[in-house]
Amino acid sequence: IGTDNIRNFGIVAHVDHGKSTLADRLLELTGTVRASPDNKQLLDRLPVERERGITVKAQTATMLYSNHMLNLIDTPGHVDFSYEVSRSLSACDGVILLVDARQGVKAQTVANYLLAADAGLTVIPAVNKIDLHNADVPETISQMCVGFGFEEDEIHKISAKLGTGVPDLLNTVISNIPPPAGRPDSPLRLLLFDSWYDKYRGVVCVVTVRDGKVSRGDLVTSIHSSKKYEVADLGLLRPQQVPQNSLSTGQVGYVILGMKDSREALIGDTICHTKCYSKVEPLPGLKPAKPMVFAGVYPMDQSEYTGLRASIERLILNDSSVSSQRDTSVALGQGWRLGFLGLLHMDVFIQRLEEEFNASVLLTTPSVPYQALMRDGSILQILNPSHFPDKNKVTEFREPIVKGTLIFPDQYLGKLLALCEERRGDQQQLVYLTSSRVMLKYILPLSEVVFDFFDQVKSISSGYASFDYEDAGYQKTKLVKLDILLNGQQVDALSCVVHADSAYSIGRSICSKLKDTIRRQLFEVAVQAAVGGRVIARESVKALRKDVTAKCYGGDITRKMKLLRQQREGKKRLKRIGNVELDRDAFLSVLKKD
Ligand code: GDP
Ligand code: MG
């Protein structure tokens, strides 16, 4: 199959609008997998993805259909993962833009459309779920025409679930999306756009062949690191690995280069033949992922440190958008400061660590990356509350801000405006997309958005409002460090950096939350919040004698044993700090507002 008969495309949509379902139908229609009612989210390989019904990692599948080679790259849909979306779009020449006919255009539909359009990709619009009785196809089509300037007759009407309209959509993919633009006669350039770690085979790289051809046994070099490798294996992803002798211009597939270390597979790297190393220009790199939320990660028990380190390194290979640095805490010992794209991303990462690597970890209060402009002119990055500087040395504090987009039915306008104002927002735009659908844009401090804003938006609007945000730099702000003391002893892992005006209310809320999370002990525990050594809030946890076996009457020993075992298992979630036991989730719960 020549380059002219290759199509590289993705599916983008708001979460739940049907990407994975459409991918399943395409795999069936092209005979890549046998049709079966059991085919559900075939490209979602991670347990966490199936369980939560969200796609986290972009997956790739090569399909052969009417004399064409079609490479489908499924993309994640949640707001935290737009980095993964732009990464997978770098391998595409076009996308299908899916919109759920019941829900209409959502904030991520807009964000994903803009990512695709900015990358110069052909966009094929489709309304999905037309089989549902409450689908509003005309309304959805009109939103897409107004919002993106599509013509009514170019919008496909499909049911990904039943397969209606899917063959026609696939024919449009073939006729409208251009073939890859690479040059078969030029020296090899591979774009590395994804990778994962395989226990038996080492690092598996997902690549697209931009120019030239790569064969098994070739000697290649990473332009980024100038490290040399021999191509041990390569092939197509259908979606399982199918070895080939070579991959030619325009093809998408996997290569195994014998990389042992997770950090060698740099996303966005260009790989060329070693003999051409000096004359090949690197491909434009992908924008590196920018972590927005930082938290300390510690083993529940220091003896698990080495094991946890290996697990974190492996997982970061599968998710290079996570940044990592060593860290130490007085209360928790040796650990890491990890940076994530958002809170869901953090949750998913920790869940994978626990499920796939059987790790038991403790997470500290997350924070956003603040900055301090110091008197000596330098800029200090405050990724960790324990690095909070002496305020006499600081000229100005700065906090990260985002440009947020909300799309919702206009009946929620008042409440959502109030929420944005309360979160120190600055309104940029308010437009009606249709007579009853509003798009609102706000500049908001990241710290006000990242923890619970999304949940608040959902609950205020009964789930009808959608939200997405993008990075918008930094602005001047007032910050203080809030310390937490348990029985007079400061717990560094519980410290957080907060806006000066909300220190009192956050201090009070943390104390009362901790009061509820701290297990009652045999003695009274004083919980205090302090700024600069001055206590601003306090609570106390009354003493209690706990005796779980007291619940058993009579001498049923097996039942007694079972209760004791349950208590021991419960213990794994607890961390002793000084003489107080804290629930593992105490750290995370403190920053969520009620
Ligand atoms: P994703 O988050 O975009 O990958 O969405 P999924 O493909 O996981 O779909 C979300 C939900 O919508 C699932 O429960 C699907 O079964 C359902 N769904 C997807 N497409 C259709 C459709 O055309 N009709 C109906 N009735 N349900 C659909
Ligand atoms: Mg999905």
PDB file of N, CA and C and ligand atoms in Angstrom, residues 19-20 41 44 53-55 74-75, ligand 2:
ATOM      1  N   LYS A  19     -16.694   8.340  21.399  1.00  0.00           N
ATOM      2  CA  LYS A  19     -15.458   8.015  20.675  1.00  0.00           C
ATOM      3  C   LYS A  19     -15.134   6.533  20.700  1.00  0.00           C
ATOM      4  N   SER A  20     -15.092   5.970  21.919  1.00  0.00           N
ATOM      5  CA  SER A  20     -14.681   4.569  22.026  1.00  0.00           C
ATOM      6  C   SER A  20     -15.667   3.656  21.317  1.00  0.00           C
ATOM      7  N   GLN A  41     -15.335  -0.703  23.968  1.00  0.00           N
ATOM      8  CA  GLN A  41     -14.121   0.050  24.282  1.00  0.00           C
ATOM      9  C   GLN A  41     -12.867  -0.796  24.057  1.00  0.00           C
ATOM     10  N   ASP A  44      -9.585   0.760  24.783  1.00  0.00           N
ATOM     11  CA  ASP A  44      -9.288   1.146  26.171  1.00  0.00           C
ATOM     12  C   ASP A  44      -8.676  -0.048  26.887  1.00  0.00           C
ATOM     13  N   GLY A  53     -14.801   4.400  32.635  1.00  0.00           N
ATOM     14  CA  GLY A  53     -15.448   4.781  31.391  1.00  0.00           C
ATOM     15  C   GLY A  53     -14.822   5.995  30.742  1.00  0.00           C
ATOM     16  N   ILE A  54     -13.567   6.275  31.055  1.00  0.00           N
ATOM     17  CA  ILE A  54     -12.887   7.381  30.383  1.00  0.00           C
ATOM     18  C   ILE A  54     -11.646   6.840  29.702  1.00  0.00           C
ATOM     19  N   THR A  55     -11.264   7.460  28.602  1.00  0.00           N
ATOM     20  CA  THR A  55     -10.029   7.081  27.957  1.00  0.00           C
ATOM     21  C   THR A  55      -8.936   7.978  28.500  1.00  0.00           C
ATOM     22  N   ASP A  74      -7.304   6.761  18.844  1.00  0.00           N
ATOM     23  CA  ASP A  74      -8.357   7.134  19.791  1.00  0.00           C
ATOM     24  C   ASP A  74      -7.755   8.128  20.775  1.00  0.00           C
ATOM     25  N   THR A  75      -8.515   9.150  21.136  1.00  0.00           N
ATOM     26  CA  THR A  75      -7.961  10.176  22.028  1.00  0.00           C
ATOM     27  C   THR A  75      -8.775  10.261  23.313  1.00  0.00           C
TER      28      THR A  75
HETATM   29 MG    MG B   2     -13.687   6.456  25.590  1.00  0.00          MG
END
